[in-house]
Short mmCIF file of C-alpha atoms in Angstrom, two decimals:
data_model
loop_
_atom_site.label_atom_id
_atom_site.label_comp_id
_atom_site.label_asym_id
_atom_site.label_seq_id
_atom_site.Cartn_x
_atom_site.Cartn_y
_atom_site.Cartn_z
CA MET A 1 37.84 -6.81 30.13
CA ALA A 2 35.03 -9.45 29.26
CA THR A 3 32.24 -6.77 29.31
CA ASN A 4 34.38 -4.70 27.05
CA THR A 5 34.57 -6.99 24.49
CA ILE A 6 30.91 -8.21 24.80
CA HIS A 7 29.78 -4.85 24.16
CA GLY A 8 31.80 -3.68 21.59
CA ASN A 9 29.49 -3.87 18.98
CA ASN A 10 26.99 -1.51 20.89
CA GLU A 11 28.89 1.57 20.55
CA SER A 12 32.30 2.86 20.80
CA ALA A 13 31.42 4.89 23.58
CA GLN A 14 30.46 1.86 26.01
CA PRO A 15 34.11 1.28 27.02
CA ASN A 16 34.51 4.79 28.21
CA ASN A 17 31.00 4.16 29.85
CA ILE A 18 32.69 1.30 31.90
CA ALA A 19 35.55 3.31 32.70
CA SER A 20 33.28 6.28 33.89
CA SER A 21 31.05 3.96 36.07
CA LYS A 22 33.96 2.91 37.82
CA GLN A 23 34.03 6.21 39.53
CA PRO A 24 31.45 7.50 42.03
CA LEU A 25 29.93 10.21 40.15
CA PRO A 26 30.10 9.56 35.98
CA PRO A 27 31.59 12.93 34.81
CA ALA A 28 30.19 12.26 31.42
CA LYS A 29 26.43 11.54 31.31
CA THR A 30 25.98 12.20 27.97
CA VAL A 31 27.81 8.99 27.26
CA ASP A 32 24.88 7.06 28.61
CA SER A 33 22.45 8.92 26.79
CA GLN A 34 22.21 6.76 23.77
CA SER A 35 21.24 3.78 25.58
CA VAL A 36 18.85 5.65 27.74
CA LEU A 37 17.23 6.76 24.24
CA ARG A 38 16.98 3.34 23.32
CA ARG A 39 15.48 2.10 26.38
CA LEU A 40 13.02 5.01 26.52
CA GLN A 41 12.00 4.63 22.86
CA SER A 42 11.49 0.85 23.59
CA GLU A 43 9.39 1.57 26.53
CA LEU A 44 7.22 3.89 24.75
CA MET A 45 6.61 1.36 22.08
CA ALA A 46 5.95 -1.33 24.63
CA LEU A 47 3.40 1.18 26.35
CA MET A 48 1.38 2.12 23.18
CA MET A 49 1.28 -1.57 22.21
CA SER A 50 0.20 -2.87 25.42
CA GLY A 51 -3.10 -1.14 25.24
CA ASP A 52 -3.65 -0.67 29.18
CA SER A 53 -6.94 1.16 29.97
CA GLY A 54 -6.38 4.12 32.10
CA ILE A 55 -2.97 5.09 31.58
CA SER A 56 -1.14 6.63 28.79
CA ALA A 57 2.28 8.72 28.36
CA PHE A 58 4.35 10.10 25.47
CA PRO A 59 7.22 12.30 25.22
CA GLU A 60 7.30 15.85 24.97
CA GLU A 61 7.79 17.20 21.53
CA ASP A 62 11.25 17.73 21.55
CA ASN A 63 12.71 15.93 24.60
CA ILE A 64 12.45 12.19 25.27
CA PHE A 65 13.69 12.79 28.49
CA PHE A 66 10.44 14.39 29.44
CA TRP A 67 7.00 12.73 29.29
CA LYS A 68 3.51 13.75 29.89
CA GLY A 69 1.24 10.92 31.20
CA THR A 70 -2.16 10.65 32.12
CA ILE A 71 -3.73 8.32 34.55
CA THR A 72 -7.71 7.89 35.23
CA GLY A 73 -9.21 6.98 38.57
CA SER A 74 -10.26 3.13 38.86
CA LYS A 75 -13.71 2.15 38.92
CA ASP A 76 -15.45 1.61 42.19
CA THR A 77 -12.81 4.09 43.92
CA VAL A 78 -13.54 7.70 44.86
CA PHE A 79 -11.16 8.79 41.98
CA GLU A 80 -13.74 6.90 39.60
CA GLY A 81 -14.19 9.24 36.55
CA THR A 82 -11.40 11.81 37.04
CA GLU A 83 -8.04 11.92 34.86
CA TYR A 84 -4.95 13.25 36.33
CA LYS A 85 -2.01 14.31 34.10
CA LEU A 86 1.58 13.75 35.43
CA SER A 87 4.90 14.74 34.36
CA LEU A 88 7.79 12.15 34.15
CA SER A 89 11.10 13.29 34.03
CA PHE A 90 13.95 10.76 33.58
CA PRO A 91 17.46 11.23 34.73
CA ASN A 92 20.63 10.59 32.38
CA ASP A 93 21.26 7.44 34.27
CA TYR A 94 17.89 5.98 33.87
CA PRO A 95 16.69 3.28 34.41
CA PHE A 96 19.39 2.82 37.17
CA LYS A 97 17.82 5.87 38.90
CA PRO A 98 14.05 6.33 38.95
CA PRO A 99 12.40 9.11 37.15
CA LYS A 100 10.85 12.02 38.79
CA VAL A 101 7.07 11.90 38.64
CA LYS A 102 4.73 14.78 39.86
CA PHE A 103 1.05 15.20 39.35
CA GLU A 104 0.15 18.20 37.13
CA THR A 105 -3.25 18.11 37.89
CA THR A 106 -4.44 18.69 41.26
CA CYS A 107 -5.09 15.33 43.22
CA PHE A 108 -6.31 15.31 46.77
CA HIS A 109 -4.69 12.19 47.83
CA PRO A 110 -3.03 11.22 51.50
CA ASN A 111 0.44 10.25 49.38
CA VAL A 112 0.60 13.40 46.89
CA ASP A 113 1.36 16.97 48.50
CA VAL A 114 -0.30 20.22 47.19
CA HIS A 115 2.85 20.54 44.71
CA GLY A 116 1.94 17.03 43.20
CA ASN A 117 4.84 15.33 44.62
CA ILE A 118 4.26 11.69 45.03
CA CYS A 119 5.28 9.68 48.05
CA LEU A 120 5.59 6.16 46.32
CA ASP A 121 8.45 3.82 47.41
CA ILE A 122 9.07 2.46 44.01
CA LEU A 123 9.98 5.85 42.89
CA GLN A 124 12.27 6.17 45.74
CA ASP A 125 14.47 3.35 47.65
CA LYS A 126 12.31 0.59 46.10
CA TRP A 127 13.04 1.60 42.53
CA SER A 128 14.11 -1.13 40.42
CA SER A 129 15.97 -0.76 36.97
CA ALA A 130 13.37 -3.52 35.70
CA TYR A 131 10.34 -0.88 36.25
CA ASP A 132 9.33 1.20 33.46
CA VAL A 133 6.91 3.88 32.56
CA ARG A 134 3.99 1.53 32.39
CA THR A 135 4.55 0.03 35.71
CA ILE A 136 5.05 3.44 37.29
CA LEU A 137 1.70 4.46 36.03
CA ILE A 138 -0.17 1.34 36.94
CA SER A 139 1.37 1.46 40.37
CA ILE A 140 0.16 5.47 40.82
CA GLN A 141 -3.09 4.58 39.44
CA SER A 142 -3.28 1.68 42.14
CA LEU A 143 -2.01 4.06 44.74
CA LEU A 144 -5.13 6.40 44.12
CA GLY A 145 -7.37 3.83 45.53
CA GLU A 146 -5.15 2.38 48.21
CA PRO A 147 -3.17 5.06 49.88
CA ASN A 148 -0.59 4.51 52.57
CA ILE A 149 -2.53 6.47 55.54
CA SER A 150 0.34 5.73 57.88
CA SER A 151 2.90 8.25 56.19
CA PRO A 152 0.96 11.09 54.66
CA LEU A 153 2.10 13.84 52.59
CA ASN A 154 -1.21 15.59 52.64
CA PRO A 155 -2.66 14.90 56.23
CA GLN A 156 -6.10 16.38 55.67
CA ALA A 157 -6.52 13.73 53.09
CA ALA A 158 -5.66 11.07 55.17
CA GLN A 159 -7.89 12.19 57.83
CA LEU A 160 -10.84 12.23 55.45
CA TRP A 161 -9.99 8.85 53.72
CA SER A 162 -12.03 7.02 56.35
CA ASN A 163 -15.10 8.75 55.20
CA GLN A 164 -15.47 7.71 51.75
CA GLU A 165 -18.39 9.82 50.76
CA GLU A 166 -16.94 13.18 51.98
CA TYR A 167 -13.70 12.22 50.57
CA ARG A 168 -15.48 11.68 47.00
CA LYS A 169 -17.14 15.04 47.08
CA MET A 170 -14.08 16.89 47.98
CA VAL A 171 -12.42 15.12 44.86
CA GLU A 172 -14.92 16.20 42.72
CA LYS A 173 -14.94 19.60 44.24
CA LEU A 174 -11.29 20.03 43.85
CA TYR A 175 -11.03 18.23 40.29
CA LYS A 176 -13.59 20.74 38.99
CA SER A 177 -11.90 23.67 40.41
CA GLY A 178 -8.80 22.46 39.29
CA ASN A 179 -9.65 22.24 35.73
CA MET B 1 47.34 -44.02 -29.09
CA VAL B 2 46.40 -40.90 -28.16
CA SER B 3 46.33 -39.07 -31.27
CA ASP B 4 45.06 -42.11 -32.67
CA SER B 5 41.96 -42.28 -30.82
CA ILE B 6 41.55 -38.68 -30.86
CA SER B 7 41.87 -38.38 -34.67
CA ALA B 8 39.01 -41.03 -34.84
CA VAL B 9 36.85 -38.61 -33.34
CA PRO B 10 34.47 -37.48 -35.92
CA ILE B 11 34.96 -33.82 -35.99
CA PRO B 12 38.78 -32.82 -35.99
CA SER B 13 38.82 -29.32 -34.60
CA ALA B 14 41.51 -27.16 -33.53
CA ALA B 15 41.19 -28.60 -29.99
CA ASN B 16 42.17 -31.96 -31.44
CA THR B 17 45.38 -30.53 -32.77
CA LYS B 18 46.10 -28.58 -29.81
CA ASN B 19 45.77 -31.66 -27.55
CA PRO B 20 49.20 -33.47 -28.32
CA GLY B 21 50.87 -30.04 -28.12
CA LYS B 22 49.34 -29.52 -24.90
CA LYS B 23 50.51 -33.07 -23.87
CA LYS B 24 53.76 -32.49 -25.08
CA ARG B 25 54.17 -29.11 -23.05
CA THR B 26 52.99 -30.73 -20.04
CA ASN B 27 55.50 -33.46 -20.22
CA ARG B 28 58.43 -30.80 -20.69
CA SER B 29 57.38 -28.39 -17.91
CA ALA B 30 56.10 -31.32 -15.70
CA LYS B 31 58.05 -29.69 -12.88
CA LEU B 32 55.19 -27.67 -11.63
CA LYS B 33 52.34 -29.38 -10.38
CA GLN B 34 49.74 -26.54 -10.55
CA TYR B 35 50.82 -26.07 -13.99
CA LYS B 36 50.00 -29.64 -14.83
CA ILE B 37 46.78 -29.65 -13.21
CA ASP B 38 45.97 -26.63 -15.48
CA ALA B 39 46.93 -27.76 -18.56
CA ARG B 40 45.29 -31.32 -17.92
CA ARG B 41 42.04 -29.15 -17.01
CA GLU B 42 42.09 -27.32 -20.24
CA GLN B 43 42.97 -30.47 -22.07
CA TRP B 44 39.84 -31.94 -20.53
CA LEU B 45 37.76 -29.06 -21.11
CA SER B 46 38.74 -28.94 -24.68
CA GLN B 47 38.26 -32.49 -25.44
CA GLY B 48 34.88 -32.45 -23.60
CA VAL B 49 33.91 -29.64 -26.17
CA VAL B 50 34.99 -31.42 -29.12
CA LYS B 51 33.42 -34.77 -27.92
CA SER B 52 29.88 -33.12 -27.03
CA LYS B 53 29.87 -31.49 -30.49
CA GLY B 54 30.80 -34.88 -31.81
CA CYS B 55 27.70 -36.14 -29.85
CA LYS B 56 25.51 -33.44 -31.44
CA ASP B 57 26.60 -34.13 -35.10
CA GLY B 58 27.30 -37.68 -34.98
CA VAL B 59 25.73 -39.85 -32.36
CA ASP B 60 22.41 -38.61 -31.66
CA ASP B 61 21.28 -41.12 -29.37
CA ASP B 62 23.93 -40.16 -26.97
CA VAL B 63 22.85 -36.63 -26.51
CA VAL B 64 19.46 -37.30 -25.75
CA HIS B 65 20.36 -39.96 -22.99
CA ALA B 66 23.26 -37.97 -22.12
CA PRO B 67 22.77 -37.78 -18.12
CA PRO B 68 21.44 -41.43 -17.49
CA PRO B 69 24.48 -43.04 -19.52
CA SER B 70 27.08 -41.00 -17.72
CA VAL B 71 26.03 -42.89 -14.53
CA ASN B 72 26.28 -46.37 -16.42
CA HIS B 73 29.53 -45.25 -18.19
CA GLY B 74 30.98 -43.80 -14.85
CA LYS B 75 30.69 -47.48 -13.70
CA HIS B 76 31.89 -48.83 -16.91
CA SER B 77 34.71 -46.62 -17.32
CA LEU B 78 36.34 -47.84 -14.17
CA GLU B 79 37.47 -51.28 -15.30
CA PRO B 80 35.78 -52.90 -18.15
CA LEU B 81 36.97 -50.05 -20.32
CA ASN B 82 40.57 -50.26 -18.78
CA THR B 83 40.80 -53.85 -19.19
CA ARG B 84 39.58 -53.66 -22.72
CA ARG B 85 42.13 -51.20 -23.57
CA GLU B 86 44.97 -53.16 -22.22
CA GLY B 87 43.44 -56.47 -23.63
CA GLU B 88 42.67 -55.40 -26.94
CA GLU B 89 45.26 -53.77 -29.12
CA ASP B 90 42.66 -53.74 -32.17
CA ASP B 91 42.31 -50.18 -33.21
CA GLY B 92 39.23 -50.49 -34.49
CA LEU B 93 37.30 -51.40 -31.48
CA ILE B 94 39.18 -48.80 -29.30
CA HIS B 95 38.20 -46.27 -31.63
CA HIS B 96 34.78 -47.61 -31.44
CA ASP B 97 34.57 -47.02 -27.89
CA SER B 98 36.20 -44.02 -28.03
CA ASP B 99 33.38 -42.91 -30.21
CA SER B 100 30.45 -44.10 -28.63
CA GLU B 101 31.23 -44.06 -25.09
CA SER B 102 33.62 -41.51 -24.13
CA PRO B 103 31.35 -38.92 -25.81
CA THR B 104 28.70 -39.55 -23.07
CA ASN B 105 31.70 -39.70 -20.64
CA CYS B 106 33.29 -36.37 -21.38
CA PRO B 107 30.40 -34.10 -20.35
CA ALA B 108 30.04 -36.18 -17.16
CA GLY B 109 33.54 -36.81 -16.50
CA VAL B 110 35.45 -34.22 -17.86
CA LEU B 111 33.46 -31.08 -17.05
CA CYS B 112 32.74 -32.16 -13.74
CA GLY B 113 36.02 -33.73 -13.00
CA ASN B 114 34.80 -36.78 -11.55
CA ASP B 115 36.00 -40.04 -11.77
CA SER B 116 34.59 -40.70 -15.18
CA GLY B 117 36.81 -37.76 -15.91
CA THR B 118 39.99 -39.27 -14.93
CA ASN B 119 39.03 -42.45 -16.24
CA PHE B 120 38.16 -40.72 -19.72
CA THR B 121 41.64 -38.93 -19.76
CA GLY B 122 42.83 -42.31 -19.51
CA SER B 123 40.88 -43.69 -22.19
CA SER B 124 42.11 -41.18 -24.74
CA SER B 125 45.46 -40.93 -23.41
CA GLY B 126 46.46 -43.95 -21.66
CA GLY B 127 44.30 -46.38 -19.32
CA SER B 128 47.19 -46.53 -16.72
CA SER B 129 46.41 -43.29 -14.97
CA SER B 130 42.93 -44.31 -13.89
CA SER B 131 44.15 -48.02 -13.26
CA SER B 132 46.93 -47.21 -10.99
CA SER B 133 44.94 -44.61 -9.20
CA SER B 134 42.21 -46.81 -8.74
CA SER B 135 44.18 -49.77 -7.46
CA SER B 136 43.49 -52.25 -10.47
CA SER B 137 46.76 -53.69 -11.75
CA GLY B 138 47.13 -52.26 -15.51
CA GLY B 139 49.75 -49.48 -16.00
CA CYS B 140 51.31 -51.73 -18.95
CA CYS B 141 50.16 -49.33 -21.64
CA SER B 142 52.61 -48.38 -24.20
CA GLY B 143 53.88 -45.02 -24.71
CA ASN B 144 55.70 -42.35 -22.83
CA ILE B 145 52.76 -40.13 -22.44
CA THR B 146 50.42 -43.06 -20.59
CA GLU B 147 53.14 -43.71 -18.35
CA GLU B 148 54.02 -40.16 -17.28
CA GLU B 149 50.22 -39.34 -16.99
CA GLY B 150 50.00 -42.33 -14.75
CA GLU B 151 52.85 -40.91 -12.62
CA GLU B 152 51.37 -37.35 -12.58
CA GLU B 153 48.40 -38.92 -11.76
CA GLU B 154 49.92 -40.73 -8.74
CA GLU B 155 51.84 -37.39 -7.75
CA GLU B 156 48.72 -35.29 -7.84
CA GLY B 157 47.12 -37.78 -5.93
CA GLU B 158 49.73 -37.81 -3.18
CA ASP B 159 50.06 -33.92 -3.06
CA ASP B 160 46.37 -33.35 -2.84
CA ASP B 161 45.24 -36.15 -0.72
CA ASP B 162 48.20 -36.71 1.88
CA GLY B 163 49.26 -39.76 0.07
CA CYS B 164 45.42 -41.17 0.22
CA LEU B 165 45.43 -42.54 -3.58
CA ASP B 166 42.06 -43.67 -3.16
CA ASP B 167 41.00 -40.12 -3.14
CA TRP B 168 41.15 -39.53 -6.62
CA GLU B 169 37.47 -38.92 -6.77
CA ALA B 170 37.50 -36.15 -4.02
CA MET B 171 40.64 -35.00 -5.76
CA ALA B 172 38.69 -34.89 -8.96
CA ASP B 173 35.95 -33.15 -7.50
CA ALA B 174 38.15 -30.26 -6.19
CA LEU B 175 39.48 -29.83 -9.45
CA ALA B 176 36.05 -29.77 -10.71
CA ALA B 177 35.29 -27.00 -8.24
CA ASP B 178 38.57 -25.19 -9.65
CA ASP B 179 36.83 -25.56 -13.06
CA LYS B 180 33.81 -23.98 -12.40
CA HIS B 181 35.41 -20.87 -10.83
CA GLU B 182 37.91 -20.37 -13.61
CA ASN B 183 35.85 -21.10 -16.65
CA PRO B 184 32.43 -20.44 -15.32
CA CYS B 185 31.27 -19.02 -19.20
CA SER B 186 31.48 -21.91 -21.32
CA ASP B 187 30.73 -24.92 -19.45
CA SER B 188 28.63 -24.14 -16.79
CA PRO B 189 25.38 -25.89 -18.21
CA PRO B 190 26.88 -29.09 -18.56
CA VAL B 191 28.39 -29.41 -15.35
CA VAL B 192 25.19 -29.45 -13.55
CA LEU B 193 23.52 -32.72 -14.88
CA PRO B 194 26.25 -34.98 -15.06
CA ARG B 195 27.43 -34.19 -11.51
CA GLU B 196 24.23 -35.27 -10.05
CA GLY B 197 24.87 -38.54 -11.87
CA SER B 198 27.90 -39.03 -11.00
CA ASN B 199 27.27 -38.18 -7.29
CA LEU B 200 24.25 -40.46 -7.26
CA GLU B 201 26.46 -43.15 -8.46
CA SER B 202 29.56 -42.78 -6.41
CA PRO B 203 28.18 -44.15 -3.35
CA ASN B 204 26.85 -47.22 -4.96
CA SER B 205 30.11 -47.89 -6.86
CA LYS B 206 32.47 -47.15 -4.13
CA PRO B 207 31.92 -47.96 -0.51
CA GLU B 208 35.06 -46.01 0.99
CA SER B 209 33.90 -43.05 -0.98
CA SER B 210 30.81 -42.53 1.15
CA ARG B 211 32.92 -40.82 3.72
CA LEU B 212 34.51 -38.46 0.94
CA VAL B 213 31.56 -37.37 -0.50
CA PRO B 214 30.30 -35.09 2.37
CA TRP B 215 33.63 -33.35 2.05
CA GLY B 216 33.69 -33.00 -1.64
CA SER B 217 30.17 -31.92 -2.16
CA GLY B 218 30.28 -29.82 0.54
CA SER B 219 32.91 -27.84 -0.77
CA SER B 220 31.47 -27.38 -4.07
CA ARG B 221 27.58 -27.54 -3.72
CA ALA B 222 24.89 -27.58 -1.14
CA TRP B 223 22.86 -30.81 -0.37
CA ARG B 224 20.24 -31.32 -2.89
CA ALA B 225 16.83 -32.76 -1.78
CA ASP B 226 17.62 -35.96 -4.08
CA ASP B 227 20.95 -36.43 -2.40
CA ALA B 228 21.17 -39.74 -0.83
CA PHE B 229 22.90 -38.58 2.30
CA ARG B 230 20.64 -35.71 3.02
CA PRO B 231 17.95 -37.41 4.84
CA GLN B 232 20.16 -38.98 7.50
CA SER B 233 22.59 -36.55 8.27
CA LEU B 234 21.22 -32.96 8.04
CA PRO B 235 18.09 -33.60 10.15
CA ASN B 236 20.29 -35.00 13.07
CA LEU B 237 22.34 -32.28 13.04
CA SER B 238 19.54 -29.71 13.35
CA LYS B 239 18.23 -31.64 15.82
CA GLN B 240 21.49 -31.36 17.73
CA HIS B 241 21.54 -27.60 17.50
CA SER B 242 18.13 -27.14 18.52
CA MET B 243 18.57 -29.43 21.69
CA PRO B 244 20.17 -27.16 24.07
CA ASN B 245 17.67 -24.28 24.14
CA PRO B 246 15.13 -26.17 25.57
CA ASP B 247 17.87 -28.01 27.80
CA ARG B 248 18.84 -24.67 29.08
CA ARG B 249 15.20 -23.28 29.70
CA CYS B 250 14.68 -26.45 31.87
CA VAL B 251 17.62 -25.91 33.87
CA GLY B 252 16.78 -22.42 34.38
CA GLY B 253 13.07 -22.99 35.10
CA VAL B 254 12.43 -19.90 36.97
CA PRO B 255 9.58 -17.20 37.01
CA TRP B 256 11.73 -14.57 35.07
CA ALA B 257 13.31 -16.95 32.63
CA ARG B 258 10.07 -19.01 32.01
CA VAL B 259 7.94 -15.75 31.19
CA SER B 260 10.34 -15.19 28.35
CA THR B 261 14.19 -15.71 27.91
CA PRO B 262 14.52 -12.11 26.47
CA SER B 263 16.22 -11.46 23.34
CA SER B 264 17.44 -7.72 24.55
CA CYS B 265 18.51 -6.55 27.85
CA PRO B 266 15.24 -5.39 30.00
CA ILE B 267 17.66 -2.61 31.35
CA CYS B 268 19.14 -1.21 28.46
CA CYS B 269 17.52 -2.64 25.49
CA GLU B 270 20.49 -3.77 23.77
CA ASP B 271 20.26 -7.23 22.18
CA LEU B 272 21.87 -10.16 24.36
CA ASP B 273 24.68 -12.12 22.98
CA LEU B 274 25.33 -15.81 23.72
CA THR B 275 27.48 -14.79 26.73
CA ASP B 276 24.50 -12.57 28.12
CA THR B 277 21.67 -15.01 27.51
CA SER B 278 23.70 -17.87 29.27
CA PHE B 279 24.16 -15.68 32.19
CA LEU B 280 21.78 -15.89 34.92
CA PRO B 281 23.18 -13.89 37.98
CA CYS B 282 20.08 -14.26 40.56
CA PHE B 283 18.09 -16.91 41.83
CA CYS B 284 14.95 -15.24 40.62
CA GLY B 285 16.03 -15.82 36.75
CA PHE B 286 16.20 -12.29 36.02
CA ARG B 287 18.40 -11.80 32.95
CA LEU B 288 20.34 -8.83 32.01
CA CYS B 289 23.31 -8.14 30.19
CA LEU B 290 26.82 -8.36 31.98
CA PHE B 291 27.28 -4.48 31.45
CA CYS B 292 24.03 -3.57 33.18
CA HIS B 293 24.87 -6.28 35.87
CA LYS B 294 28.31 -4.83 36.46
CA ARG B 295 26.87 -1.31 36.53
CA ILE B 296 24.11 -2.56 39.27
CA LEU B 297 27.04 -4.15 41.21
CA GLU B 298 28.54 -0.94 41.52
CA GLU B 299 25.70 0.93 42.77
CA ASP B 300 23.27 -0.63 44.83
CA GLY B 301 23.86 -4.21 43.97
CA ARG B 302 20.30 -5.47 44.08
CA CYS B 303 18.76 -7.67 41.44
CA PRO B 304 16.23 -5.55 39.58
CA GLY B 305 13.82 -8.66 39.26
CA CYS B 306 13.58 -9.48 42.76
CA ARG B 307 15.53 -6.48 44.36
CA LYS B 308 17.59 -9.02 46.62
CA PRO B 309 21.44 -8.28 46.70
CA TYR B 310 23.12 -10.24 44.04
CA GLU B 311 25.08 -12.98 46.28
CA CYS B 312 27.50 -15.35 43.72
CA GLU B 313 29.50 -12.38 42.98
CA PRO B 314 32.88 -14.31 42.60
CA VAL B 315 31.73 -17.09 40.50
CA GLU B 316 29.87 -14.51 38.18
CA THR B 317 32.94 -12.42 37.96
CA GLU B 318 34.98 -15.36 37.20
CA ALA B 319 32.56 -16.51 34.44
CA SER B 320 32.35 -13.11 32.86
CA VAL B 321 36.08 -13.10 32.24
CA HIS B 322 36.23 -16.15 30.47
CA GLY B 323 35.05 -16.98 26.92
CA GLY B 324 31.40 -17.89 25.71
CA SER B 325 31.31 -21.68 26.04
CA LEU B 326 33.08 -21.71 29.69
CA THR B 327 30.68 -19.10 30.53
CA LEU B 328 27.88 -21.05 29.55
CA ARG B 329 29.03 -24.30 31.48
CA LEU B 330 29.85 -22.20 34.55
CA ALA B 331 26.33 -20.44 34.49
CA ARG B 332 24.76 -23.80 34.24
CA SER B 333 26.42 -25.32 37.17
CA CYS B 334 25.80 -22.22 39.16
CA SER B 335 22.23 -22.21 38.69
CA MET B 336 22.19 -26.19 39.17
CA ILE B 337 23.68 -25.63 42.66
CA GLU B 338 21.37 -22.88 43.71
CA ARG B 339 18.52 -24.84 42.98
CA SER B 340 19.47 -28.03 44.57
#
């Protein structure tokens, strides 16, 4: 009850929200959409104000739940000078659940499969609602230079990672053919 | 005596003839206290207008020095006037007083309704009213009107101030506040200046009125920069208000809290209210609103800041049930225990 009164000023839908969240599967997910919207707008503002180099993201024209992002390969890595587009799809219970993030550009990386799916712990079981788009993009950017070879989605890339020169050539070749 | 002194005023206007009638009316229907107060107020006002007119026409010096003399006359009118009234039966002297002094009194006292206002009414209608209420002996003036005025004064004093007769000043202030609301058009300019003078004067003249002044002036107007009480009380208050914040930051001096005590929930981006900001559910200091915390507890139950499971759930639940202040205390004690 206390939370009811405390959040009574937010939206009239919030009490319903509490009631629905008590059930294992929230049936009316649209109730959340207002707060998700607010959160995503806040994230967009923070991302644009942050001025981080090498990462950017912006919502699709008519759907703030679907963003297009770009990251550039960090300096002194085999991915230097390459740029990768990603798609971010936010669930209705974001940020309590992570967004689905995929590479749209072909990325030859041990932890990215041929469909662009990313194996990154913070996008799965290590997700925290304190993460946001900015931290996701920064994490993926650092993942490029520091792959987890032990559990690869792309075994060929994992195998080739030890030879950085060859790997660099492969990255450039696939990047040019991909574009 | 009343009609005498008033008729001696240089300009006899309609208000003069109105005054005795009003007084009689007041005496007749003296049952209702509010009515009496209203009538008295109108009387004061009308007299104030007349006398101020008289000032303009007759006594030019008093008009020029209107605000400063009001301070002096406020003091004078307390006792010397009354004693003179009671002592001297000579009409000429009395009239002279009412001509020269009361005109300066009336804009100050009547309109602002301060002590001088009460005294002025006393000086024109009867000295017993002010002397009885200000606890100097007195009360022996001749005439029905003056005695009844005195009684009325006492009644009003008792009614308004819970039997505290010395609160005549505060009561007068309250009357003045009512005056201002009810008659804003005619007398608002004169009210401002005299009130400054009378308020500056009041702490000096009456020591026990110092406790009254914050109440009276607080109800009628805000603190002024030149007010004698302002430097002492207000800065202390603001310091007290600003104290808890750094205090709380010191208590919750943990990484997340030190980075920023967020004004909005980092999860849902809603503004944090007082209960939320005093809510510290995890050792790591990560703050979030109660709603998001509740929701996380129902899902995986791990703190978004450190990914560790929330531990002291019973305390938090108890804290969230109660009101704001209690929650504050519980949260603080909780964090203290956690740290030690």
